[in-house]
């Protein structure tokens, strides 16, 4: 008998308690890896003589810092965090160091592309990389990805094709064309007339290709689609016209004119890796074929193809 119990039962209880104690002896979490301890160390410092925390502890400490800043888990490393934090602060300034902006945007492009490829929320991408709201940086990102200057190509497209688009019979009675004709009568300056015609040609592109114009631009109305689209107000009023790029129904960038707006629209699909809707595919495919210096798309209707042929510019089409 052991403590009033049969020997066999007492022995089994002793063995069971010992085994239970030994089992949990080696799985206790080290106190230095505890998140509360790490937060206190970060706040009050670490006493001399304590051994350096493990790599896992360092990772947890960094995770806490990221969580405190409300940044997603895509940020890896102090250098990346410093670059992104600098970009966010620089964006708030009126006088910006554009050379440094370019360098830091280059340094963060891999993590930015990973976020976009992983379909991170657009608001998170723009919060961490607010300079993507600037047309210049949007075009620069496009050029890094494609090695093409989308703005320069867009200028060439509108300058070459504007008159041809406006001369097509299928846009003769279009509301955009009628609005253009009414406003042309109020001006005689050549540069203003050219600007108005380029704006009209830009807005008429979906109608030329039989696409859904609401997926291309919302003219004097509210944006209703989630894919990249232009918001255009008073397009032919030289004093009050407004252009803006919208993605997921939120304004991404304000744009100066129709050329910048069209270039930003093309760039947005590439930079944010957004599939082109079928109902606007032919319009964007036509633009991309010219931006990337490809041949004219074979699907062009015969009437449109004849109207858009520019023999003196064989490299464009």
CSV table of C-alpha atoms in Angstrom, one decimal:
chain,number,residue,atom,x,y,z
A,1,UNK,CA,0.0,0.0,0.0
A,2,UNK,CA,1.2,3.6,-0.8
A,3,UNK,CA,-0.7,6.4,0.9
A,4,UNK,CA,-3.6,4.2,1.5
A,5,UNK,CA,-3.8,3.1,-2.2
A,6,UNK,CA,-2.9,-0.2,-3.8
A,7,UNK,CA,0.7,-0.2,-5.0
A,8,UNK,CA,-0.2,-0.7,-8.6
A,9,UNK,CA,-2.7,2.2,-8.7
A,10,UNK,CA,-0.3,4.6,-6.9
A,11,UNK,CA,2.5,3.6,-9.2
A,12,UNK,CA,0.4,4.2,-12.3
A,13,UNK,CA,-0.6,7.7,-11.0
A,14,UNK,CA,3.0,8.6,-10.3
A,15,UNK,CA,4.1,7.5,-13.7
A,16,UNK,CA,1.2,9.4,-15.4
A,17,UNK,CA,2.0,12.6,-13.6
A,18,UNK,CA,5.7,12.3,-14.4
A,19,UNK,CA,4.9,11.7,-18.1
A,20,UNK,CA,2.5,14.6,-18.2
A,21,UNK,CA,5.0,16.9,-16.6
A,22,UNK,CA,7.8,15.8,-19.0
A,23,UNK,CA,5.6,16.2,-22.0
A,24,UNK,CA,4.9,19.9,-21.4
A,25,UNK,CA,8.3,20.7,-20.1
A,26,UNK,CA,9.8,21.0,-23.6
A,27,UNK,CA,7.0,22.7,-25.5
A,28,UNK,CA,6.7,25.8,-23.4
A,29,UNK,CA,7.1,28.9,-25.5
A,30,UNK,CA,10.2,31.0,-24.7
A,31,UNK,CA,9.2,34.1,-22.9
A,32,UNK,CA,11.4,36.2,-25.2
A,33,UNK,CA,9.2,35.2,-28.2
A,34,UNK,CA,6.0,36.3,-26.5
A,35,UNK,CA,4.4,39.2,-28.3
A,36,UNK,CA,3.6,41.2,-25.1
A,37,UNK,CA,7.3,40.9,-24.1
A,38,UNK,CA,8.4,42.1,-27.5
A,39,UNK,CA,6.1,45.1,-27.4
A,40,UNK,CA,7.5,46.0,-24.0
A,41,UNK,CA,11.1,45.6,-25.2
A,42,UNK,CA,10.3,47.8,-28.2
A,43,UNK,CA,8.8,50.4,-25.8
A,44,UNK,CA,11.2,50.4,-22.9
A,45,UNK,CA,14.4,48.9,-24.5
A,46,UNK,CA,16.4,45.9,-23.5
A,47,UNK,CA,18.7,45.5,-20.5
A,48,UNK,CA,22.4,44.9,-21.0
A,49,UNK,CA,23.5,41.3,-20.8
A,50,UNK,CA,20.3,39.8,-22.2
A,51,UNK,CA,21.0,37.6,-25.2
A,52,UNK,CA,19.9,38.8,-28.6
A,53,UNK,CA,16.4,37.7,-29.6
A,54,UNK,CA,16.0,34.9,-32.2
A,55,UNK,CA,15.2,35.5,-35.8
A,56,UNK,CA,11.6,34.4,-35.2
A,57,UNK,CA,11.3,37.0,-32.5
A,58,UNK,CA,12.6,39.6,-34.8
A,59,UNK,CA,10.0,38.7,-37.4
A,60,UNK,CA,7.2,39.0,-34.9
A,61,UNK,CA,8.5,42.4,-33.8
A,62,UNK,CA,8.5,43.5,-37.4
A,63,UNK,CA,5.0,42.2,-37.9
A,64,UNK,CA,3.9,44.2,-34.9
A,65,UNK,CA,5.4,47.4,-36.4
A,66,UNK,CA,3.7,46.8,-39.7
A,67,UNK,CA,0.4,46.1,-38.0
A,68,UNK,CA,0.8,49.3,-36.0
A,69,UNK,CA,1.2,51.2,-39.3
A,70,UNK,CA,-1.8,49.5,-40.9
A,71,UNK,CA,0.3,48.2,-43.8
A,72,UNK,CA,-0.4,44.8,-45.3
A,73,UNK,CA,1.9,41.9,-44.9
A,74,UNK,CA,3.5,42.5,-48.3
A,75,UNK,CA,6.2,44.7,-46.7
A,76,UNK,CA,9.4,42.8,-46.2
A,77,UNK,CA,12.5,44.3,-44.7
A,78,UNK,CA,13.4,47.7,-43.1
A,79,UNK,CA,14.7,49.1,-46.4
A,80,UNK,CA,11.4,48.4,-48.2
A,81,UNK,CA,9.4,49.9,-45.4
A,82,UNK,CA,11.6,53.0,-45.3
A,83,UNK,CA,11.2,53.5,-49.1
A,84,UNK,CA,7.4,53.2,-48.9
A,85,UNK,CA,7.2,55.4,-45.9
A,86,UNK,CA,9.3,58.1,-47.7
A,87,UNK,CA,7.1,57.9,-50.8
A,88,UNK,CA,4.0,58.4,-48.7
A,89,UNK,CA,5.5,61.4,-47.0
A,90,UNK,CA,6.9,62.9,-50.1
A,91,UNK,CA,3.5,62.7,-51.9
A,92,UNK,CA,2.1,65.1,-49.3
A,93,UNK,CA,4.6,67.8,-50.2
A,94,UNK,CA,4.0,70.5,-52.8
A,95,UNK,CA,7.7,70.6,-53.9
A,96,UNK,CA,8.8,67.0,-54.6
A,97,UNK,CA,12.1,65.5,-55.3
A,98,UNK,CA,11.2,63.7,-58.5
A,99,UNK,CA,14.6,62.1,-59.0
A,100,UNK,CA,14.4,60.5,-55.6
A,101,UNK,CA,10.8,59.5,-56.3
A,102,UNK,CA,11.8,57.7,-59.4
A,103,UNK,CA,14.6,55.9,-57.6
A,104,UNK,CA,12.4,54.8,-54.8
A,105,UNK,CA,9.6,53.7,-57.2
A,106,UNK,CA,12.2,51.6,-59.0
A,107,UNK,CA,13.4,50.1,-55.7
A,108,UNK,CA,9.8,49.1,-54.7
A,109,UNK,CA,8.6,47.9,-58.1
A,110,UNK,CA,8.9,44.2,-57.3
A,111,UNK,CA,6.7,44.4,-54.1
A,112,UNK,CA,4.3,46.6,-56.0
A,113,UNK,CA,3.9,44.2,-58.9
A,114,UNK,CA,3.5,41.3,-56.4
A,115,UNK,CA,0.6,43.2,-54.7
A,116,UNK,CA,-1.0,43.9,-58.0
A,117,UNK,CA,-0.6,40.3,-59.3
A,118,UNK,CA,-2.0,39.0,-56.0
A,119,UNK,CA,-5.0,41.2,-56.5
A,120,UNK,CA,-4.5,43.3,-53.4
A,121,UNK,CA,-7.2,46.0,-52.9
A,122,UNK,CA,-6.7,49.0,-55.1
A,123,UNK,CA,-7.0,51.3,-52.1
A,124,UNK,CA,-4.1,49.5,-50.4
A,125,UNK,CA,-1.9,49.8,-53.5
A,126,UNK,CA,-2.6,53.5,-53.8
A,127,UNK,CA,-2.2,54.1,-50.1
A,128,UNK,CA,1.3,52.6,-50.1
A,129,UNK,CA,2.2,54.0,-53.6
A,130,UNK,CA,0.3,57.2,-53.9
A,131,UNK,CA,2.5,58.4,-56.8
A,132,UNK,CA,0.6,56.0,-59.1
A,133,UNK,CA,-2.1,58.8,-58.9
A,134,UNK,CA,0.3,61.0,-60.9
A,135,UNK,CA,0.0,60.6,-64.6
A,136,UNK,CA,3.7,60.9,-65.1
A,137,UNK,CA,4.4,58.0,-62.7
A,138,UNK,CA,1.6,55.9,-64.2
A,139,UNK,CA,3.1,56.4,-67.7
A,140,UNK,CA,6.6,55.6,-66.3
A,141,UNK,CA,5.3,52.4,-64.7
A,142,UNK,CA,3.8,51.5,-68.1
A,143,UNK,CA,7.1,52.1,-69.8
A,144,UNK,CA,9.0,50.0,-67.3
A,145,UNK,CA,6.6,47.1,-68.0
A,146,UNK,CA,6.3,47.5,-71.8
A,147,UNK,CA,9.3,49.6,-72.9
A,148,UNK,CA,6.9,52.0,-74.7
A,149,UNK,CA,6.1,55.6,-74.1
A,150,UNK,CA,2.3,55.5,-74.0
A,151,UNK,CA,1.9,59.3,-73.8
A,152,UNK,CA,4.0,60.0,-76.8
A,153,UNK,CA,2.2,57.3,-78.8
A,154,UNK,CA,-1.2,58.6,-77.8
A,155,UNK,CA,-0.3,62.1,-79.0
A,156,UNK,CA,0.7,60.7,-82.4
A,157,UNK,CA,-2.5,58.6,-82.6
A,158,UNK,CA,-4.8,61.6,-82.0
A,159,UNK,CA,-2.8,64.0,-84.2
A,160,UNK,CA,-2.9,61.5,-87.1
A,161,UNK,CA,-6.4,60.0,-86.8
A,162,UNK,CA,-8.5,62.9,-85.5
A,163,UNK,CA,-9.6,64.3,-88.8
A,164,UNK,CA,-10.2,60.8,-90.3
A,165,UNK,CA,-12.4,59.8,-87.3
A,166,UNK,CA,-14.5,62.9,-87.5
A,167,UNK,CA,-15.0,62.5,-91.3
A,168,UNK,CA,-16.5,59.0,-90.9
A,169,UNK,CA,-20.2,58.9,-91.8
A,170,UNK,CA,-21.1,56.7,-88.9
A,171,UNK,CA,-20.3,59.4,-86.4
A,172,UNK,CA,-21.9,62.3,-88.3
A,173,UNK,CA,-25.1,62.4,-86.1
A,174,UNK,CA,-23.4,61.3,-82.9
A,175,UNK,CA,-24.1,63.6,-79.9
A,176,UNK,CA,-20.4,64.2,-79.4
A,177,UNK,CA,-20.0,65.4,-83.0
A,178,UNK,CA,-23.0,67.7,-82.7
A,179,UNK,CA,-21.6,69.1,-79.5
A,180,UNK,CA,-18.3,69.7,-81.2
A,181,UNK,CA,-19.8,71.5,-84.2
A,182,UNK,CA,-21.7,73.9,-81.9
A,183,UNK,CA,-18.6,74.8,-79.9
A,184,UNK,CA,-16.3,75.1,-83.0
A,185,UNK,CA,-18.4,78.1,-84.0
A,186,UNK,CA,-17.4,80.0,-80.9
A,187,UNK,CA,-13.7,79.9,-81.5
A,188,UNK,CA,-11.2,80.8,-84.3
A,189,UNK,CA,-7.9,80.0,-82.6
A,190,UNK,CA,-6.2,77.2,-84.5
A,191,UNK,CA,-4.8,75.5,-81.4
A,192,UNK,CA,-8.2,75.5,-79.6
A,193,UNK,CA,-9.9,74.1,-82.7
A,194,UNK,CA,-7.3,71.4,-82.9
A,195,UNK,CA,-7.7,70.6,-79.2
A,196,UNK,CA,-11.5,70.3,-79.6
A,197,UNK,CA,-11.2,68.0,-82.6
A,198,UNK,CA,-8.8,65.7,-80.8
A,199,UNK,CA,-11.1,65.6,-77.8
A,200,UNK,CA,-14.0,64.7,-80.0
A,201,UNK,CA,-12.0,62.0,-81.8
A,202,UNK,CA,-11.0,60.5,-78.5
A,203,UNK,CA,-14.5,60.3,-77.2
A,204,UNK,CA,-15.9,58.9,-80.5
A,205,UNK,CA,-13.5,55.9,-80.6
A,206,UNK,CA,-15.9,53.4,-79.0
A,207,UNK,CA,-18.7,54.4,-81.4
A,208,UNK,CA,-16.3,54.0,-84.4
A,209,UNK,CA,-15.7,50.4,-83.4
A,210,UNK,CA,-19.2,49.6,-82.2
A,211,UNK,CA,-18.2,49.3,-78.6
A,212,UNK,CA,-19.9,50.3,-75.4
A,213,UNK,CA,-19.0,54.0,-74.8
A,214,UNK,CA,-20.0,53.8,-71.1
A,215,UNK,CA,-17.0,51.5,-70.6
A,216,UNK,CA,-14.7,54.1,-72.1
A,217,UNK,CA,-15.9,57.5,-70.8
A,218,UNK,CA,-18.7,58.9,-68.7
A,219,UNK,CA,-19.4,62.3,-70.4
A,220,UNK,CA,-21.2,64.7,-68.1
A,221,UNK,CA,-22.5,61.9,-66.0
A,222,UNK,CA,-21.6,59.6,-63.1
A,223,UNK,CA,-19.2,56.8,-63.5
A,224,UNK,CA,-21.0,53.5,-63.2
A,225,UNK,CA,-18.4,50.8,-64.1
A,226,UNK,CA,-15.6,49.3,-62.0
A,227,UNK,CA,-13.1,48.9,-64.8
A,228,UNK,CA,-10.8,51.8,-65.8
A,229,UNK,CA,-12.9,54.5,-67.3
A,230,UNK,CA,-12.6,58.3,-67.9
A,231,UNK,CA,-14.9,60.8,-66.3
A,232,UNK,CA,-15.3,63.8,-68.6
A,233,UNK,CA,-17.0,67.1,-67.8
A,234,UNK,CA,-17.6,69.9,-70.3
A,235,UNK,CA,-15.2,68.4,-72.8
A,236,UNK,CA,-15.4,71.4,-75.2
A,237,UNK,CA,-15.3,74.2,-72.7
A,238,UNK,CA,-11.7,75.4,-72.6
A,239,UNK,CA,-12.2,77.1,-69.3
A,240,UNK,CA,-14.1,74.4,-67.3
A,241,UNK,CA,-13.3,71.0,-69.0
A,242,UNK,CA,-12.3,68.2,-66.6
A,243,UNK,CA,-10.8,64.8,-67.1
A,244,UNK,CA,-10.3,62.1,-64.5
A,245,UNK,CA,-9.3,58.4,-64.4
A,246,UNK,CA,-11.5,56.2,-62.4
A,247,UNK,CA,-10.8,52.6,-61.3
A,248,UNK,CA,-13.3,50.6,-59.2
A,249,UNK,CA,-15.5,53.7,-59.1
A,250,UNK,CA,-12.9,55.7,-57.3
A,251,UNK,CA,-10.9,58.6,-58.7
A,252,UNK,CA,-7.3,57.7,-59.3
A,253,UNK,CA,-5.9,60.7,-61.2
A,254,UNK,CA,-7.0,64.1,-62.4
A,255,UNK,CA,-5.8,64.7,-66.0
A,256,UNK,CA,-5.1,67.8,-68.0
A,257,UNK,CA,-6.5,67.0,-71.4
A,258,UNK,CA,-7.9,64.3,-73.6
A,259,UNK,CA,-4.5,63.1,-74.7
A,260,UNK,CA,-3.3,62.6,-71.1
A,261,UNK,CA,-6.7,61.0,-70.3
A,262,UNK,CA,-6.5,58.5,-73.2
A,263,UNK,CA,-2.9,57.6,-72.4
A,264,UNK,CA,-3.9,57.1,-68.7
A,265,UNK,CA,-6.8,54.9,-69.6
A,266,UNK,CA,-4.6,52.6,-71.7
A,267,UNK,CA,-1.9,52.5,-69.1
A,268,UNK,CA,-4.3,51.7,-66.2
A,269,UNK,CA,-5.3,48.4,-67.7
A,270,UNK,CA,-1.6,47.4,-67.9
A,271,UNK,CA,-0.3,48.9,-64.7
A,272,UNK,CA,-3.1,47.5,-62.5
A,273,UNK,CA,-3.4,44.3,-64.4
A,274,UNK,CA,-7.1,44.6,-65.2
A,275,UNK,CA,-8.6,42.5,-68.0
A,276,UNK,CA,-10.2,44.4,-70.8
A,277,UNK,CA,-14.0,44.1,-70.9
A,278,UNK,CA,-15.3,42.4,-74.1
A,279,UNK,CA,-17.6,45.4,-74.8
A,280,UNK,CA,-14.6,47.8,-75.2
A,281,UNK,CA,-12.1,45.3,-76.5
A,282,UNK,CA,-11.9,46.4,-80.1
A,283,UNK,CA,-11.3,50.0,-79.1
A,284,UNK,CA,-8.5,49.3,-76.7
A,285,UNK,CA,-7.1,46.7,-79.0
A,286,UNK,CA,-6.9,49.3,-81.8
A,287,UNK,CA,-5.1,51.7,-79.5
A,288,UNK,CA,-2.7,49.1,-78.2
A,289,UNK,CA,-1.8,48.0,-81.7
A,290,UNK,CA,-0.7,51.5,-82.4
A,291,UNK,CA,1.0,52.0,-79.1
A,292,UNK,CA,3.0,48.8,-79.6
A,293,UNK,CA,3.6,49.7,-83.2
A,294,UNK,CA,1.8,46.6,-84.5
A,295,UNK,CA,-0.2,46.3,-87.7
A,296,UNK,CA,-3.8,47.6,-87.8
A,297,UNK,CA,-6.1,45.0,-86.4
A,298,UNK,CA,-7.7,42.7,-89.0
A,299,UNK,CA,-11.2,43.0,-87.4
A,300,UNK,CA,-11.6,46.7,-88.4
A,301,UNK,CA,-14.8,47.1,-90.5
A,302,UNK,CA,-14.0,47.9,-94.1
A,303,UNK,CA,-15.4,51.4,-94.0
A,304,UNK,CA,-13.5,52.3,-90.8
A,305,UNK,CA,-10.3,50.7,-92.1
A,306,UNK,CA,-10.4,52.8,-95.3
A,307,UNK,CA,-11.2,55.9,-93.3
A,308,UNK,CA,-8.3,55.4,-90.9
A,309,UNK,CA,-5.7,54.5,-93.5
A,310,UNK,CA,-2.8,57.0,-93.4
A,311,UNK,CA,-0.4,56.2,-96.3
A,312,UNK,CA,2.1,58.9,-95.3
A,313,UNK,CA,2.7,57.2,-91.9
A,314,UNK,CA,3.4,53.6,-92.8
A,315,UNK,CA,5.1,52.8,-89.5
A,316,UNK,CA,1.9,53.6,-87.6
A,317,UNK,CA,-0.5,51.5,-89.5
